[in-house]
CSV table of C-alpha atoms in Angstrom, one decimal:
chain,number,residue,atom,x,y,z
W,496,UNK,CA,0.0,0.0,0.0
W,497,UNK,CA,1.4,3.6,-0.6
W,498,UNK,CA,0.0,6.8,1.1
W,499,UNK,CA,-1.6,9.0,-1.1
W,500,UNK,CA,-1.6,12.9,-1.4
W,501,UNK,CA,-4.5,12.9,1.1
W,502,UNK,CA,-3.0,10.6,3.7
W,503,UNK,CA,-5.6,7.6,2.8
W,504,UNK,CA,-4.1,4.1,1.8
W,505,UNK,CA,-4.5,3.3,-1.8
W,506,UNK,CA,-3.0,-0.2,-4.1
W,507,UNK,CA,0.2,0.6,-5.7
W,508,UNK,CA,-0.6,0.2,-9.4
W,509,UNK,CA,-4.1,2.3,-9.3
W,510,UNK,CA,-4.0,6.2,-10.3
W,511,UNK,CA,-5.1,8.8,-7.6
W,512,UNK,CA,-8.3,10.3,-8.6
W,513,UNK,CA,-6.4,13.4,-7.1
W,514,UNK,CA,-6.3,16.1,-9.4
W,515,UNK,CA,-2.6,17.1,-8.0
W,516,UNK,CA,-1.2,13.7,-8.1
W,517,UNK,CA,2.0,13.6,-10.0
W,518,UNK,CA,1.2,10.1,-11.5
W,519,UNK,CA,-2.0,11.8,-13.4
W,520,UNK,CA,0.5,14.1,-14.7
W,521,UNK,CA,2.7,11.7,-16.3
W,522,UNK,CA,-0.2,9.4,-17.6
W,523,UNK,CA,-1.8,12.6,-19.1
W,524,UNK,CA,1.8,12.8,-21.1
W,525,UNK,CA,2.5,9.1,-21.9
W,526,UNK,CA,-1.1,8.6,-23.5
W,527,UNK,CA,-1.8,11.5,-25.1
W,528,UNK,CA,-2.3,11.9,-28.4
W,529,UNK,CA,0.8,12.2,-29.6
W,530,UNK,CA,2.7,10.6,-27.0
W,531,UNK,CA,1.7,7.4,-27.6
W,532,UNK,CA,2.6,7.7,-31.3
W,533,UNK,CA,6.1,8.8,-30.5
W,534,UNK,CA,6.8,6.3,-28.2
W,535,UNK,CA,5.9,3.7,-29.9
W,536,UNK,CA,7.7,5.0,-33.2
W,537,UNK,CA,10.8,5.1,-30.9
W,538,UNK,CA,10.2,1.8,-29.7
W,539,UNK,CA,11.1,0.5,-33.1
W,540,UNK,CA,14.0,2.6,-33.8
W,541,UNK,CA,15.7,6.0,-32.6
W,542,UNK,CA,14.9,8.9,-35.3
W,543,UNK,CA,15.5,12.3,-36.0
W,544,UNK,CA,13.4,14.7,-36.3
W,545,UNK,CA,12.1,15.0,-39.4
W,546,UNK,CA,12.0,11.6,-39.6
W,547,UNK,CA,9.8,10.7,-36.9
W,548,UNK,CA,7.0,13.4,-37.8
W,549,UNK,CA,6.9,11.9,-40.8
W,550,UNK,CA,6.4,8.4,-39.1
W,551,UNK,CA,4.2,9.6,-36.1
W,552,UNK,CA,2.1,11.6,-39.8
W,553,UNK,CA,-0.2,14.9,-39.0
W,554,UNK,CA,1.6,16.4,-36.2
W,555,UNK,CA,2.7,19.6,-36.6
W,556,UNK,CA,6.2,20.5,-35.7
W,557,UNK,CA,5.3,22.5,-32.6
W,558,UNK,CA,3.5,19.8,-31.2
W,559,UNK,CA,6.1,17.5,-32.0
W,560,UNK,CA,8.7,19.7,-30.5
W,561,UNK,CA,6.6,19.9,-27.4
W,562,UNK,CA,5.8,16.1,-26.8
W,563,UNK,CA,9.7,15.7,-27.6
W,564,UNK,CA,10.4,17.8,-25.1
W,565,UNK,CA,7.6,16.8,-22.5
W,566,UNK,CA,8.6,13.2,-22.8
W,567,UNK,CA,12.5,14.1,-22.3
W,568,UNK,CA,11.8,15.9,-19.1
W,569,UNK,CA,9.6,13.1,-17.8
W,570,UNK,CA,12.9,11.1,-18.2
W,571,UNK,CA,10.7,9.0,-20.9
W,572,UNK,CA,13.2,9.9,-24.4
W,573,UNK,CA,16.7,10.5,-24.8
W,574,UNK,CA,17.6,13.8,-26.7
W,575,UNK,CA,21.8,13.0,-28.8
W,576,UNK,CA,22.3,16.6,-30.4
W,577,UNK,CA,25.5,15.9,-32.6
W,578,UNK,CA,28.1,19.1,-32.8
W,579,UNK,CA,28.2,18.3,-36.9
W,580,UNK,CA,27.1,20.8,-39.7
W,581,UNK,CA,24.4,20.7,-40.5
W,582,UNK,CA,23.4,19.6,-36.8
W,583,UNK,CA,21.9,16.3,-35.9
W,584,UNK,CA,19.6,15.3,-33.4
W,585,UNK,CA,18.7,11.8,-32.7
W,586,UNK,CA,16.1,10.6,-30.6
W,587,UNK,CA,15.7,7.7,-28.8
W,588,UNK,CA,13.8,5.7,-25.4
W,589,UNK,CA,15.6,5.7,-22.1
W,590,UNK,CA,15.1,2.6,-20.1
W,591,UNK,CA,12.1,4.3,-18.6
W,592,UNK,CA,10.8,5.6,-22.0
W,593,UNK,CA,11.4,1.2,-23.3
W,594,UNK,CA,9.5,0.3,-20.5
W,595,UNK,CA,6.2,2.8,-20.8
W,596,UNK,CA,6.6,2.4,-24.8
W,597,UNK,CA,5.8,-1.3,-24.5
W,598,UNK,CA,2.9,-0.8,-21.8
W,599,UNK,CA,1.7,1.9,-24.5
W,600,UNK,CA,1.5,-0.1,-27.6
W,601,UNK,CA,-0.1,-3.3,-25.7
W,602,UNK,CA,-2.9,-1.2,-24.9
W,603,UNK,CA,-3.2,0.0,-28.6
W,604,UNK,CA,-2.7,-3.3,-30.3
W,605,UNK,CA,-5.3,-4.3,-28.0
W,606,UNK,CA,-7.7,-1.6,-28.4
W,607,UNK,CA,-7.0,-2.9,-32.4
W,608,UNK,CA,-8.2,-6.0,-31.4
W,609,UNK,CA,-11.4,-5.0,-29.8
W,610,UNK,CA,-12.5,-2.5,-33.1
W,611,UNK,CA,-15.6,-4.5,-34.0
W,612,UNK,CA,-16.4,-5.4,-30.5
W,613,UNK,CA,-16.7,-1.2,-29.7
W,614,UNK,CA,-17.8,-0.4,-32.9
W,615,UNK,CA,-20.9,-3.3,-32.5
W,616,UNK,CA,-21.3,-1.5,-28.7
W,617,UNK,CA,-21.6,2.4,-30.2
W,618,UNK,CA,-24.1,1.2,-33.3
W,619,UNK,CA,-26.5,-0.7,-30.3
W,620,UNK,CA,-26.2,2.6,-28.4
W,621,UNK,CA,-26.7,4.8,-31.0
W,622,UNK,CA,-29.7,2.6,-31.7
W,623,UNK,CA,-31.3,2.8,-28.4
W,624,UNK,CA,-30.6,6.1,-28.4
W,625,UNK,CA,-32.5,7.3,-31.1
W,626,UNK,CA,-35.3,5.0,-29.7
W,627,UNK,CA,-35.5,6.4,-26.7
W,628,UNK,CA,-35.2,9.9,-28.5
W,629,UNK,CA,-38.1,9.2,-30.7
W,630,UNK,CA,-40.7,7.3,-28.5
W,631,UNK,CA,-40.2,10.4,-25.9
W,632,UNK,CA,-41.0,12.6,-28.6
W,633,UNK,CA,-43.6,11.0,-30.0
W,634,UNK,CA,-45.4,10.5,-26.6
């Protein structure tokens, strides 16, 4: 058990519902949108930086820039600036960054998995929705 910002017990493993707990922080920058892309494009292989916007595709370079950043503060990637001209900059996963990339892309290959299943779930909501819609309508 670990103590959590509040001084209650909670299971290691489970995320504070705490709105200042540093672990929602980190979460919040692993799984985002873009985060998860990068990771796992650096799980296969360090790039550079034009090279892995055009592998992560549709992020701009700001946000690249910024998840880059983000995820090398959180200790997650590894930043190699080469002193050659033109300059280099290779990226690449810590330890750390190895570890959360492959938690990362289990959850998305299994998410891949489950397409039909969620897409079957949304059309039978979507369906009882509109019943519900119509009948209260039409009462």
């Amino acid at each position: 058990m670990v103590v959590s910002a509040t001084g209650g017990l909670r299971q290691p493993g489970r995320v504070s519902g705490e709105p200042q707990c540093p672990s929602r922080l980190i979460l919040e920058h692993v799984t985002s949108r873009w985060g998860v892309l990068v990771l796992a494009a650096l799980l296969e292989r360090s790039h550079r930086f034009s090279e892995l916007r055009r592998e992560v595709g549709g992020v701009s370079e700001k946000m690249l820039a910024q998840t880059l950043r983000t995820l090398e503060r959180d200790g997650f990637v590894h930043r190699d600036a080469k002193p050659v001209i033109p300059p280099r900059v290779d990226y690449s996963l810590t330890p750390l960054g190895v570890r959360a990339a492959e938690q990362v892309v289990a959850l998305a290959c299994w998410i891949e998995s489950q397409v039909d299943t969620v897409e079957a779930a949304r059309t039978a909501y979507d369906e009882t929705r509109a019943w519900l819609l119509y009948t209260s309508y039409s009462a």
